[in-house]
Every structure is written in C-alpha cells, then in structure tokens.
Coordinates of C-alpha atoms in Angstrom, one line a residue:
M1 CA 13.1 14.2 -8.0
K2 CA 13.2 12.0 -5.0
S3 CA 9.8 10.7 -4.3
T4 CA 8.9 7.9 -1.9
L5 CA 5.6 6.0 -2.1
K6 CA 4.0 5.2 1.2
S7 CA 0.8 3.5 0.4
A8 CA -1.5 3.0 3.3
S9 CA -2.1 -0.7 4.1
M10 CA -5.0 -2.1 2.2
S11 CA -7.4 -4.9 3.2
L12 CA -7.3 -7.0 0.1
G13 CA -9.8 -9.6 1.4
V14 CA -10.5 -12.3 -1.2
M15 CA -8.5 -10.8 -4.1
F16 CA -6.2 -13.1 -6.1
A17 CA -3.1 -10.9 -5.3
V18 CA -0.9 -12.7 -7.8
F19 CA 0.9 -10.6 -10.3
L20 CA 2.5 -8.1 -8.0
A21 CA 3.0 -7.5 -4.4
V22 CA 1.5 -4.2 -3.4
N23 CA 4.5 -3.1 -1.4
A24 CA 6.6 -3.6 -4.6
L25 CA 4.4 -1.4 -6.8
A26 CA 6.4 0.7 -9.2
V27 CA 5.2 4.3 -9.3
S28 CA 6.3 7.0 -11.7
N29 CA 8.0 10.1 -10.3
A30 CA 6.1 13.3 -10.6
T31 CA 7.6 15.7 -13.1
E32 CA 9.3 18.6 -11.2
F33 CA 9.9 22.1 -12.3
K34 CA 11.9 24.6 -10.2
L35 CA 10.6 28.1 -10.0
N36 CA 13.2 30.8 -9.7
A37 CA 12.9 34.6 -10.0
A38 CA 14.8 36.0 -12.9
D39 CA 16.1 38.7 -10.6
A40 CA 16.5 36.6 -7.5
D41 CA 18.7 38.0 -4.8
F42 CA 19.9 37.4 -1.2
D43 CA 17.2 36.9 1.4
D44 CA 14.2 37.5 -1.0
R45 CA 12.5 34.4 0.4
L46 CA 10.7 33.3 -2.8
G47 CA 8.2 30.6 -1.8
Q48 CA 7.2 32.2 1.5
A49 CA 3.7 31.8 0.0
V50 CA 2.5 29.9 -3.0
A51 CA -0.8 29.1 -4.8
I52 CA -1.9 27.6 -8.1
S53 CA -4.9 27.8 -10.4
G54 CA -4.9 25.7 -13.5
N55 CA -1.5 26.0 -15.1
V56 CA -0.5 29.2 -13.4
A57 CA 1.4 29.3 -10.1
I58 CA 2.2 32.3 -7.9
A59 CA 5.0 32.6 -5.4
G60 CA 5.6 35.4 -3.0
A61 CA 9.0 36.9 -2.1
N62 CA 8.0 39.1 0.8
R63 CA 11.6 40.2 1.5
N64 CA 12.4 41.5 -1.9
D65 CA 13.8 45.0 -1.7
D66 CA 12.8 46.6 -5.0
H67 CA 10.9 49.5 -3.2
G68 CA 12.8 49.5 0.1
S69 CA 13.8 46.9 2.6
N70 CA 11.3 44.0 2.7
S71 CA 8.9 45.8 0.4
G72 CA 8.2 42.5 -1.2
S73 CA 7.1 41.1 -4.6
A74 CA 5.4 38.1 -6.1
Y75 CA 6.0 36.1 -9.3
L76 CA 3.7 34.3 -11.7
F77 CA 5.0 31.1 -13.4
D78 CA 3.8 28.6 -15.9
A79 CA 3.4 25.5 -13.8
T80 CA 3.9 23.2 -16.7
T81 CA 7.3 24.6 -17.8
G82 CA 8.6 26.6 -14.8
Q83 CA 8.8 29.7 -17.0
Q84 CA 8.4 33.1 -15.2
L85 CA 5.4 35.0 -16.6
F86 CA 5.3 38.3 -14.6
K87 CA 6.8 39.9 -11.6
L88 CA 4.2 41.7 -9.5
T89 CA 4.8 44.6 -7.1
A90 CA 2.4 47.1 -5.5
S91 CA 1.9 50.5 -7.3
N92 CA 2.4 52.3 -4.0
A93 CA 5.0 49.8 -2.5
Q94 CA 6.9 50.9 0.6
A95 CA 9.6 49.4 2.8
R96 CA 8.5 46.8 5.3
D97 CA 5.2 46.1 3.5
L98 CA 6.0 42.4 3.2
F99 CA 4.0 42.3 0.0
G100 CA 3.9 38.6 -1.0
H101 CA 3.6 37.2 2.5
S102 CA 0.3 35.7 1.4
V103 CA -0.9 34.9 -2.1
A104 CA -4.0 33.3 -3.7
I105 CA -5.2 32.8 -7.2
S106 CA -8.4 31.9 -9.0
G107 CA -8.6 31.9 -12.8
N108 CA -7.3 35.2 -14.1
T109 CA -7.1 37.0 -10.8
A110 CA -4.4 36.9 -8.1
L111 CA -4.7 38.2 -4.6
I112 CA -1.6 39.3 -2.7
G113 CA -1.3 40.4 0.9
G114 CA 1.2 42.7 2.6
F115 CA 0.3 42.7 6.3
G116 CA 3.3 44.9 7.2
A117 CA 2.0 47.9 5.3
D118 CA 1.3 51.2 7.1
R119 CA -1.6 52.6 5.0
L120 CA -4.0 53.0 7.9
G121 CA -1.4 52.9 10.7
D122 CA 1.7 50.9 11.7
Q123 CA 1.3 47.4 10.3
S124 CA -2.4 47.9 9.5
G125 CA -1.9 45.9 6.3
V126 CA -3.1 45.9 2.7
A127 CA -4.0 43.5 -0.1
Y128 CA -4.0 43.8 -3.9
L129 CA -5.8 42.2 -6.8
F130 CA -3.9 41.6 -10.1
D131 CA -4.8 40.4 -13.6
V132 CA -2.9 37.2 -14.1
T133 CA -3.0 37.5 -17.9
T134 CA -1.3 41.0 -18.0
G135 CA 0.3 41.4 -14.6
N136 CA -1.6 44.6 -14.1
E137 CA -2.7 45.7 -10.7
L138 CA -6.5 45.9 -10.5
F139 CA -7.4 47.1 -7.0
Q140 CA -5.9 48.0 -3.6
L141 CA -8.0 46.4 -0.8
L142 CA -8.2 48.1 2.6
P143 CA -10.6 47.5 5.5
S144 CA -13.2 50.1 6.2
D145 CA -12.2 50.2 9.9
G146 CA -8.5 49.3 9.7
T147 CA -6.2 50.5 12.4
A148 CA -2.6 50.0 13.5
R149 CA -1.4 46.4 14.0
D150 CA -4.5 44.8 12.6
Y151 CA -2.2 42.8 10.2
F152 CA -4.8 42.9 7.5
G153 CA -3.5 40.7 4.6
H154 CA -1.8 38.0 6.5
G155 CA -4.2 35.4 5.3
V156 CA -6.0 35.7 1.9
G157 CA -8.2 33.5 -0.3
I158 CA -10.1 33.9 -3.6
D159 CA -12.6 32.0 -5.6
G160 CA -14.4 33.4 -8.6
N161 CA -15.9 36.8 -7.7
R162 CA -15.3 36.7 -4.0
A163 CA -12.1 37.3 -2.0
I164 CA -11.4 37.0 1.7
V165 CA -8.7 38.8 3.6
G166 CA -7.8 38.1 7.2
S167 CA -6.9 40.6 9.9
H168 CA -5.9 38.6 12.9
G169 CA -4.7 41.6 14.9
D170 CA -8.1 43.3 14.9
D171 CA -9.5 43.9 18.4
D172 CA -13.3 44.1 18.0
K173 CA -13.6 41.4 20.7
G174 CA -10.4 42.0 22.5
G175 CA -6.8 42.6 21.6
G176 CA -5.8 40.2 18.8
S177 CA -9.3 38.6 18.6
G178 CA -9.2 39.0 14.8
S179 CA -11.5 39.4 11.9
A180 CA -11.8 38.8 8.2
Y181 CA -13.3 40.8 5.3
I182 CA -15.1 39.7 2.1
F183 CA -14.5 41.7 -1.1
D184 CA -16.1 41.8 -4.6
V185 CA -13.3 40.9 -6.9
A186 CA -14.9 42.7 -9.9
T187 CA -15.0 46.1 -8.1
G188 CA -12.7 45.8 -5.1
Q189 CA -15.6 46.8 -2.8
E190 CA -15.8 45.6 0.7
L191 CA -19.0 43.5 1.2
M192 CA -18.9 42.4 4.8
K193 CA -16.8 41.9 7.9
L194 CA -16.6 38.5 9.6
T195 CA -15.9 37.8 13.3
A196 CA -16.4 34.7 15.4
S197 CA -19.5 34.6 17.5
D198 CA -17.5 33.5 20.5
G199 CA -14.4 35.5 19.6
A200 CA -12.0 36.5 22.4
A201 CA -8.8 38.3 22.9
H202 CA -5.7 36.7 21.4
D203 CA -7.7 34.1 19.3
E204 CA -6.1 35.5 16.1
F205 CA -9.1 34.7 14.0
G206 CA -8.2 35.4 10.4
Y207 CA -4.6 34.3 10.6
W208 CA -5.4 31.9 7.7
T209 CA -8.4 32.1 5.4
A210 CA -9.8 30.3 2.4
I211 CA -13.0 30.4 0.3
S212 CA -14.8 28.1 -2.1
G213 CA -18.0 29.2 -3.8
N214 CA -20.3 30.8 -1.1
I215 CA -18.4 29.3 1.8
A216 CA -15.4 30.7 3.6
I217 CA -13.3 29.1 6.3
V218 CA -11.3 31.1 8.8
G219 CA -8.8 29.8 11.3
A220 CA -8.4 30.9 14.9
K221 CA -5.2 29.2 15.9
Y222 CA -5.0 30.5 19.4
D223 CA -8.6 29.8 20.5
D224 CA -8.5 28.2 24.0
H225 CA -11.7 26.2 23.9
A226 CA -10.0 22.9 24.7
G227 CA -6.8 24.2 26.4
F228 CA -4.2 26.9 25.7
R229 CA -3.9 27.5 22.0
S230 CA -5.9 24.4 21.1
G231 CA -7.4 26.3 18.1
S232 CA -10.5 26.3 16.1
A233 CA -11.9 27.2 12.6
Y234 CA -15.2 28.7 11.5
L235 CA -17.4 28.3 8.4
F236 CA -19.3 31.3 7.0
D237 CA -21.9 31.9 4.2
V238 CA -20.3 34.8 2.3
T239 CA -23.6 35.8 0.7
T240 CA -25.0 36.7 4.1
G241 CA -22.1 36.8 6.5
Q242 CA -23.8 34.2 8.7
E243 CA -21.5 32.0 10.8
L244 CA -22.5 28.4 9.9
M245 CA -20.6 26.4 12.4
K246 CA -17.4 26.2 14.5
L247 CA -15.0 23.4 13.7
T248 CA -12.8 21.8 16.4
A249 CA -10.7 18.6 16.6
S250 CA -12.3 15.6 18.2
D251 CA -9.1 15.0 20.1
A252 CA -8.3 18.7 20.6
S253 CA -5.4 19.5 22.9
S254 CA -3.3 22.4 24.2
N255 CA -0.8 23.9 21.8
A256 CA -2.1 22.0 18.8
E257 CA -2.8 25.4 17.0
F258 CA -5.7 23.8 15.1
G259 CA -6.7 26.4 12.4
Y260 CA -3.2 27.6 11.7
A261 CA -3.8 26.5 8.1
V262 CA -7.2 26.0 6.5
A263 CA -8.4 25.1 3.0
I264 CA -11.7 24.3 1.3
D265 CA -13.0 23.0 -2.0
G266 CA -16.7 22.3 -2.5
N267 CA -18.1 20.3 0.3
T268 CA -14.8 19.4 2.0
A269 CA -12.7 21.5 4.3
V270 CA -9.3 20.7 5.8
V271 CA -7.7 22.2 8.8
G272 CA -4.1 21.9 9.9
A273 CA -2.9 21.5 13.5
Y274 CA 0.9 21.5 13.1
G275 CA 1.4 21.4 16.9
D276 CA -0.6 18.2 17.4
K277 CA 1.3 15.5 19.4
Q278 CA 4.3 17.6 20.4
D279 CA 4.6 19.3 17.0
T280 CA 4.3 16.1 14.9
G281 CA 1.3 17.7 13.3
A282 CA -2.0 16.6 11.9
V283 CA -4.7 17.5 9.4
Y284 CA -8.5 17.1 9.9
V285 CA -11.0 16.7 7.2
Y286 CA -14.6 18.0 7.5
D287 CA -17.9 17.8 5.7
V288 CA -18.8 21.4 5.0
T289 CA -22.6 20.8 4.9
T290 CA -22.7 19.1 8.4
G291 CA -19.5 20.2 10.1
A292 CA -18.8 16.5 10.8
E293 CA -15.2 15.5 11.2
I294 CA -14.6 12.9 8.5
R295 CA -11.1 11.8 9.4
K296 CA -7.8 12.8 10.9
I297 CA -4.6 12.5 8.7
S298 CA -1.2 12.0 10.1
A299 CA 2.0 11.3 8.1
S300 CA 2.9 7.6 8.2
D301 CA 6.5 8.6 8.9
G302 CA 5.7 11.6 11.1
E303 CA 8.1 12.5 13.9
R304 CA 8.0 15.0 16.7
G305 CA 8.9 18.5 15.4
D306 CA 8.0 17.8 11.7
W307 CA 5.1 20.4 11.8
F308 CA 3.0 18.4 9.4
G309 CA 0.0 20.5 8.6
Y310 CA 1.8 23.9 8.7
S311 CA 0.5 24.4 5.2
L312 CA -2.1 22.6 3.1
G313 CA -4.4 22.7 0.1
I314 CA -7.2 20.7 -1.4
S315 CA -8.5 20.1 -4.9
G316 CA -11.4 17.7 -5.3
S317 CA -10.6 14.6 -3.3
T318 CA -6.8 15.3 -3.2
V319 CA -5.2 17.0 -0.2
F320 CA -1.7 18.4 -0.3
V321 CA 0.1 19.0 3.1
G322 CA 3.4 20.6 3.9
A323 CA 5.8 19.5 6.7
Y324 CA 8.6 22.0 6.4
N325 CA 10.5 20.9 9.5
D326 CA 10.9 17.3 8.3
D327 CA 14.5 16.2 8.1
D328 CA 14.8 13.5 5.5
D329 CA 17.5 15.4 3.7
G330 CA 19.0 17.3 6.6
T331 CA 17.6 19.4 9.5
S332 CA 14.5 21.3 8.3
S333 CA 14.9 20.2 4.7
G334 CA 11.2 19.8 4.6
S335 CA 8.7 17.6 2.7
S336 CA 5.1 17.4 1.5
Y337 CA 2.4 14.7 1.3
L338 CA -0.4 13.9 -1.1
Y339 CA -3.5 12.1 0.0
D340 CA -6.5 10.8 -1.9
L341 CA -9.7 10.9 0.2
E342 CA -11.9 8.8 -2.2
L343 CA -10.7 5.3 -1.2
G344 CA -13.2 4.5 1.5
N345 CA -11.6 3.6 4.7
E346 CA -8.2 3.4 3.2
L347 CA -5.9 6.4 2.7
Y348 CA -3.5 6.7 -0.2
E349 CA -0.3 8.6 0.7
Q350 CA 2.5 9.9 -1.5
K351 CA 5.5 11.8 -0.1
I352 CA 7.3 14.4 -2.2
T353 CA 10.6 16.0 -1.4
A354 CA 12.6 18.3 -3.6
S355 CA 15.2 16.8 -6.0
D356 CA 17.8 19.2 -4.7
A357 CA 16.7 19.2 -1.0
A358 CA 19.2 20.4 1.6
A359 CA 19.2 21.3 5.3
N360 CA 17.3 24.4 6.3
D361 CA 15.5 24.8 2.9
E362 CA 12.1 24.4 4.7
F363 CA 10.4 22.9 1.6
G364 CA 6.7 22.8 2.4
T365 CA 6.6 26.2 4.1
A366 CA 3.7 26.8 1.7
V367 CA 1.8 24.5 -0.7
G368 CA -1.0 24.7 -3.2
I369 CA -2.9 22.4 -5.4
S370 CA -5.1 22.7 -8.5
G371 CA -6.2 19.6 -10.4
N372 CA -3.1 17.6 -11.5
H373 CA -0.6 20.2 -10.4
V374 CA 0.8 21.1 -7.0
V375 CA 3.3 23.8 -5.9
A376 CA 5.5 23.9 -2.9
G377 CA 7.7 26.7 -1.5
A378 CA 11.2 26.4 0.0
W379 CA 11.6 29.9 1.2
Q380 CA 15.1 29.4 2.7
K381 CA 16.6 27.6 -0.3
D382 CA 20.1 28.8 -1.2
T383 CA 20.6 29.2 -4.9
A384 CA 23.3 30.6 -7.2
S385 CA 21.8 34.0 -6.5
G386 CA 22.6 33.9 -2.8
M387 CA 21.6 32.6 0.6
D388 CA 17.9 32.4 1.4
T389 CA 16.8 33.6 -2.1
G390 CA 14.2 30.9 -1.9
Q391 CA 12.7 28.6 -4.5
A392 CA 9.4 27.0 -5.4
Y393 CA 8.6 23.8 -7.1
T394 CA 5.7 22.5 -9.2
Y395 CA 4.8 18.9 -9.8
D396 CA 2.6 17.1 -12.2
I397 CA 0.9 14.5 -10.0
S398 CA -1.1 12.7 -12.6
S399 CA 1.4 9.8 -12.6
I400 CA 1.5 9.2 -8.9
L401 CA -2.2 9.3 -7.8
P402 CA -4.5 6.3 -7.8
W403 CA -6.8 7.6 -10.5
G404 CA -9.2 4.6 -10.4
P405 CA -11.9 5.1 -13.0
D406 CA -10.5 8.6 -14.1
F407 CA -9.0 7.0 -17.2
N408 CA -8.1 10.2 -19.0
Q409 CA -6.7 11.7 -15.8
D410 CA -8.3 15.0 -16.2
G411 CA -9.2 15.2 -12.5
S412 CA -12.9 14.3 -12.9
I413 CA -14.9 11.1 -13.4
N414 CA -17.3 11.6 -16.3
E415 CA -18.6 10.1 -19.5
A416 CA -15.3 10.8 -21.3
D417 CA -13.7 8.1 -19.1
L418 CA -16.5 5.6 -20.0
V419 CA -15.9 6.3 -23.7
L420 CA -12.2 5.9 -23.3
W421 CA -12.8 2.6 -21.6
Q422 CA -15.3 1.4 -24.1
D423 CA -12.9 2.2 -27.0
S424 CA -10.4 -0.3 -25.6
F425 CA -12.7 -3.2 -26.9
S426 CA -13.9 -4.3 -30.3
G427 CA -17.3 -5.5 -29.2
P428 CA -20.6 -3.8 -28.2
L429 CA -20.6 -1.1 -25.6
Y430 CA -20.9 -2.0 -22.0
D431 CA -24.5 -2.3 -21.0
A432 CA -24.2 -2.6 -17.2
N433 CA -27.9 -3.0 -16.4
G434 CA -28.8 -5.1 -19.4
D435 CA -31.5 -2.9 -20.7
G436 CA -30.1 -2.7 -24.2
L437 CA -28.9 0.9 -23.9
V438 CA -25.7 2.4 -22.8
N439 CA -26.4 5.6 -20.8
D440 CA -25.8 7.4 -17.5
E441 CA -27.4 4.6 -15.6
D442 CA -24.8 2.1 -16.9
Y443 CA -22.0 4.6 -16.1
Q444 CA -23.3 5.1 -12.6
I445 CA -23.1 1.4 -12.0
W446 CA -19.7 1.1 -13.6
E447 CA -18.3 4.0 -11.6
E448 CA -19.7 2.6 -8.3
N449 CA -18.1 -0.8 -9.0
Q450 CA -14.7 0.9 -9.4
H451 CA -15.0 2.7 -6.1
N452 CA -15.8 -0.6 -4.4
D453 CA -12.7 -2.2 -5.7
I454 CA -9.0 -1.3 -5.1
P455 CA -7.5 1.5 -7.2
F456 CA -6.7 0.3 -10.7
V457 CA -3.1 1.4 -10.6
D458 CA -2.6 -0.7 -7.4
S459 CA -4.5 -3.7 -8.7
P460 CA -2.6 -6.9 -9.3
A461 CA -4.5 -7.0 -12.6
N462 CA -2.5 -4.0 -13.8
L463 CA 0.1 -6.1 -15.5
N464 CA 2.0 -3.4 -17.4
Q465 CA 2.0 -1.0 -14.5
E466 CA 1.2 1.9 -16.8
G467 CA -1.8 3.6 -15.4
P468 CA -5.3 2.1 -15.0
V469 CA -6.1 -1.5 -15.8
G470 CA -7.1 -1.7 -19.5
G471 CA -7.2 -3.7 -22.7
E472 CA -3.4 -3.8 -22.8
D473 CA -3.3 -5.8 -19.6
L474 CA -5.8 -8.3 -21.1
V475 CA -3.6 -8.7 -24.2
I476 CA -0.5 -9.4 -21.9
L477 CA -2.5 -12.1 -20.1
Q478 CA -3.6 -13.7 -23.4
Q479 CA -0.1 -13.8 -24.8
A480 CA 1.3 -15.3 -21.6
Y481 CA -1.0 -18.3 -22.0
G482 CA -1.3 -18.6 -25.7
L483 CA -5.0 -17.8 -25.7
N484 CA -6.4 -17.4 -29.2
N485 CA -10.0 -16.7 -28.4
G486 CA -9.7 -13.0 -29.0
G487 CA -10.3 -12.2 -25.3
D488 CA -13.8 -13.8 -25.3
I489 CA -13.5 -14.9 -21.7
D490 CA -17.2 -15.3 -21.1
G491 CA -17.6 -17.4 -24.2
D492 CA -20.5 -15.5 -25.8
G493 CA -18.8 -15.1 -29.2
D494 CA -17.5 -11.6 -29.0
T495 CA -14.9 -9.5 -27.1
D496 CA -16.4 -6.6 -25.2
G497 CA -16.6 -4.9 -21.9
A498 CA -18.3 -7.9 -20.3
D499 CA -15.2 -10.0 -20.9
F500 CA -13.0 -7.4 -19.3
L501 CA -15.2 -6.9 -16.4
F502 CA -15.4 -10.6 -15.8
W503 CA -11.6 -10.9 -15.9
L504 CA -11.1 -8.0 -13.6
R505 CA -13.5 -9.4 -11.0
A506 CA -11.2 -12.4 -10.6
F507 CA -9.0 -10.0 -8.7
T508 CA -11.8 -8.5 -6.5
P509 CA -14.4 -9.5 -4.0
F510 CA -17.1 -8.2 -6.3
E511 CA -18.2 -11.6 -7.7
A512 CA -19.1 -12.7 -4.1
A513 CA -22.3 -10.6 -4.5
D514 CA -23.3 -12.8 -7.5
A515 CA -25.8 -14.7 -5.4
N516 CA -27.3 -16.8 -8.3
H517 CA -23.9 -17.4 -9.9
D518 CA -25.0 -16.2 -13.4
R519 CA -21.8 -14.0 -13.7
V520 CA -23.9 -10.9 -13.4
V521 CA -24.6 -8.9 -10.3
D522 CA -28.1 -7.4 -10.7
E523 CA -31.5 -7.1 -9.1
L524 CA -32.0 -10.9 -9.2
D525 CA -29.0 -11.3 -6.8
L526 CA -30.4 -8.6 -4.6
E527 CA -33.8 -10.3 -4.5
L528 CA -32.1 -13.7 -3.6
W529 CA -30.0 -12.1 -1.0
T530 CA -32.8 -10.2 0.7
Q531 CA -35.0 -13.4 0.8
S532 CA -32.2 -15.4 2.3
N533 CA -31.7 -12.8 5.0
G534 CA -35.3 -12.4 6.0
Y535 CA -36.1 -9.1 4.2
T536 CA -39.7 -8.5 3.1
G537 CA -41.2 -5.6 1.2
L538 CA -39.1 -2.8 -0.3
Y539 CA -35.3 -2.8 0.1
D540 CA -35.1 0.9 0.8
A541 CA -31.4 1.3 1.7
D542 CA -31.3 5.1 1.4
G543 CA -34.6 5.6 3.2
D544 CA -36.2 7.7 0.5
G545 CA -39.4 5.6 0.4
D546 CA -38.8 3.6 -2.7
S547 CA -36.6 0.8 -3.9
D548 CA -34.6 1.8 -7.0
G549 CA -31.1 1.8 -8.5
R550 CA -29.7 3.9 -5.7
D551 CA -30.7 1.2 -3.2
F552 CA -29.1 -1.4 -5.4
L553 CA -25.8 0.5 -5.6
I554 CA -25.8 0.9 -1.8
W555 CA -26.3 -2.8 -1.5
Q556 CA -23.5 -3.5 -3.8
R557 CA -21.1 -1.3 -1.8
R558 CA -22.1 -2.8 1.6
F559 CA -21.9 -6.3 0.3
T560 CA -18.4 -5.7 -1.1
Q561 CA -17.2 -4.1 2.0
A562 CA -18.4 -7.1 4.0
A563 CA -16.5 -9.4 1.6
N564 CA -13.4 -7.2 2.0
S565 CA -13.5 -7.6 5.8
N566 CA -13.8 -11.4 5.5
T567 CA -10.1 -12.0 5.2
N568 CA -10.4 -15.8 5.9
A569 CA -12.9 -16.4 3.0
I570 CA -10.1 -17.4 0.6
P571 CA -6.5 -17.9 1.7
E572 CA -4.1 -15.2 0.4
P573 CA -1.8 -16.6 -2.3
S574 CA 1.8 -17.1 -1.1
S575 CA 3.4 -16.8 -4.4
L576 CA 3.0 -15.6 -8.0
L577 CA 2.8 -19.2 -9.2
I578 CA -0.1 -20.2 -7.1
G579 CA -2.1 -17.2 -8.3
L580 CA -1.3 -17.9 -12.0
I581 CA -2.4 -21.5 -11.7
G582 CA -5.7 -20.3 -10.1
L583 CA -6.3 -17.8 -12.9
I584 CA -5.6 -20.4 -15.6
A585 CA -8.1 -22.7 -13.9
L586 CA -10.7 -19.9 -13.8
L587 CA -10.2 -19.1 -17.5
Q588 CA -10.5 -22.7 -18.5
R589 CA -13.7 -23.1 -16.5
V590 CA -15.5 -20.2 -18.2
R591 CA -14.3 -20.8 -21.8

C-alpha cells in the first residue's frame, strides 16, 4: 500500500527534540485487504457504498444484474482477511432497484437501501434489514406515506435497535424538500417521520443520514440559508422525534453542499461540504450536545476539484474522509484521509491511497470506520472481471495512528492500558498522587498528563519507533550510555514508573509546572503558583464551587499549554548531538 504521512505541524515548545526529527518519523503502513465479489462482473460498481462494524465490512454493488438490469446486490466481508462472507440480494428484487446504493451496519444487523425501487410508485424506494451472521433478510422497510420519486433508501444509518432511512425526494414542504424515517430494528416497524422545521422545496433533506444512540443527523445539501446550495444538517432526538438543532458552517458559502455527507458517534458529529472552496472540499466537526462547531478540517494537500468530504465516517475521536476526485495516481484515482481529534489544537493527518490505484478508480467514493479498521470503496475500479466492476479496501489503522496512552491499541483508554504500562517496570506501581494507593485517581492524572504531551509515537523519546514510548526505549538509552543503575533515574533505590515518568518529562514542558522543583507536580506546586500569581481562596477552575482534583488537572493542562506556547523559553536543539549531551547532563545531575 502506498501511504503518505502528513502530520500537522506541532508546537514542540521547550521539548528536547533530540533523537528524531518529527518530519522524518517512520510510520508503519496500514495492512490492506482488497475486497472483491466472487461473482464480480462488468459495471457492477462494487464499493458504491461501504460500511463497517467490528470486523465485518459491507459493500454495495448497486448495478449488479442478478435480478434484472441494475437490480443491485451487497456483499459482507471479513475486514481482517478480505474473505467474502455472504452475498445479499432482496427477496423481491427487480430491475432498476439499485439495491446496495446505500449500506449501513451495526453489530449483527445490516441495512441496505434501494432508492430506485418502484414498490409504492416509480422510484419510491425501499430498504431492507439483514442478519449479518446468516445473510438472511429480516424485514423490508417502506414508508407509511411513500409515493413516486421520494427516493426512500438513498441515505441509511443504523445503531443498535434504531435505523434511519432518508427520503430526499419527499415533498411534504415542497417538491424535493425531503424527509427521513426512524424504524425499530427488531420489528421493522416505522416509529416516526422527521422533517426540518424550516424545510423548503429542493432542500433534499435526507440525502444522507446517520444515527448514534438516541441522536440522528440528517443532511440537507441544497438548503439555501447562506446562498444557493450552501447546505445544512439537523440533529434529532429519535426517542421523541424532536429537532434539537440546525447545523451550518461558520463560513458557509454558495455551492458548498454542506450536509452532502454526515456521520455521528457519541457526542461528536461530522458534516462534509465537498463543494467548499471551488470543490476542494472540507469537513466540519460539531459538539452534539451544544451544536457548537469545534473545527473545520481541510486536506493539507487539498486542491480544487478533489471533493474532499464527499464521504466520511467517525469512530471515537478518529475521522475518516474520502476525496474520490483526488489525482495522486491519475485523474480521479481518489484518496482518503484519517484524522485524530484528541490532540488539542493540533490535528494528526494520515493519507491513504490504494496500493493498486489507477486513474478513474474514484477510491474514496464511500468510506467507513469502526475502531481500528476502515473501509473505502473504489466503485469504478477495473479488475480482471471487467471494467467498472468496482473494488473495496479495508485497512488496519492501528499502526498509523498516534495512540498516545492507548498502549494496547484497542481503541479506548482504560485501566488495561495502565496495567500494561505498569507491567513494563520491576518496581512498585505508579502512585501518581502519592497517597499510597494505585487507583482510578492515579490513572486520571496519568491519562491527563499524556494528553498534555505530544503523542507518544511522535515523541523524540520513542527511540525504537515501535509504538508508544515504553520500557524498551529506556533500555536503549541505558545501553547507549553504559548506565548500570537499573534505570533508577531518580536515585531512590528502585526502578519504577517514577523513573520512567521523570525520564519522559525531559522531552516535554511538563516539568515547567514543578514550581517547587521537587520533581513532583502536585498540589504544593499549585499552591505556590496561585500565591505567586495573586490568587486567594479556592482555586475553582471548573466553577463547580469547590477546589479538588478536577481543578488541579485543569491547572496542569493550562500551565502546560502556556509552556508549549513559549517557544523562546529554551532554544530548540540544532542537532542530535546537542540534545544527547543535554540529556547526559540531566541524568548525571539526578543520579
């Protein structure tokens, strides 16, 4: 696979950036599997739509002709091997259904749309639920008020026991105003119909839909609120049908088509606007609870006509974006981008292109993400089975993301990571707050410290360049300088987490918060700092009426960010040698 790292520039502040220049960081390629239909044929267009849940990926082939021209099909694959599991077709399939134009998957249930179906009139549309473990069709979904050219099934989403199906041609508020429907996955029963409170003709509300828990997001790409086809998106409570808020871009412009693609996971929603800046494209990130725009994402190498944001997905803090018109490997060869949102003001970017990329493949037409795996479709890929058969790809992204404190790389930060980190040392467990116990309070402090620092895989302290900074890096350092003290850097007679933390801090601005210079950042430092800055009474950073550990963590973060911004505090090393000399001096001083 050809994969190009494009890390966002990082303000390293007072770090001893000595062992490795960041722009020379070696990053492992993500493992790629090609997904091909066992019965692939000319113009099937596999990869027109893709989705993934856990280790199972689904890809639509909406022009498959098994039951008539463009009747359509979909395929389930093992994302970790590329093996085809099942081929799915509708029990009442007909020509021109375009079954597989949209797909979604959650756990053991897949949702597949066919907006061209004529069940309730010409192109009224249909959707189906399937059991992923057996490949059996469960329910056919139809809107209670469906009519011709509603295009029901063009946009679909599913999470747990709720499914959403868009019907962007519905005309409740004018021709093409659009709507969406919520269904009970267990019964196939329609629960409610959603429309925009300010819907108007030609908005095409429901063109793309997504759902997470009790919140659904629906795009209206042709909404004209800020100019012709500027676009918008809406959040709904699917338990009540209540519209929660309308999302628009802070820099909305005509023809941006904001809302063409939408995705949601937990408290974060992302909205694509592939027409932004003359079709360069952009993605916007929102806080679901407040509707606040968190940031705008643009490709670092974006160019006019790339259509970045045409497709997208989100899982946790990781966003996956398609730009199918990108031309790195020929006109419209296509590409995709990974972003990690948990790095404060910085933004980690990783670009992925197919190993066999070629002109007009349109890789990134559709994308999906679940934990450590992503899937991307190239619906016009020519294969040995013919032109435009299409192909999809899955990637294991665990090796190319800045996991930080997620040491076991399972996609979540929890006690298992702390245990793994502790096990790297022979001494006592890491007691971060010095109360004689190792518990959740210590873990919270430890986790917060890591978020304040740069990602471990990008850290100059990551000497072996094999994942997070750990005990192996400390061993390399000791061997390089002939140290025989067993890693007892702080000179207290044992080797434990405190030694590792002290060593790691040599590469970070964290130690600048050690106001009393006792090599521990704790409440004593906070007290000294508040006194020197004229604070009296409680230091209530979070405004909850008391001064406790949460306020201390907020103080740590703010102080570290301030240190990061002071780029003149310590001159940046100009060479590896200078940094090594400085580190030797530091070690000698503390021994």
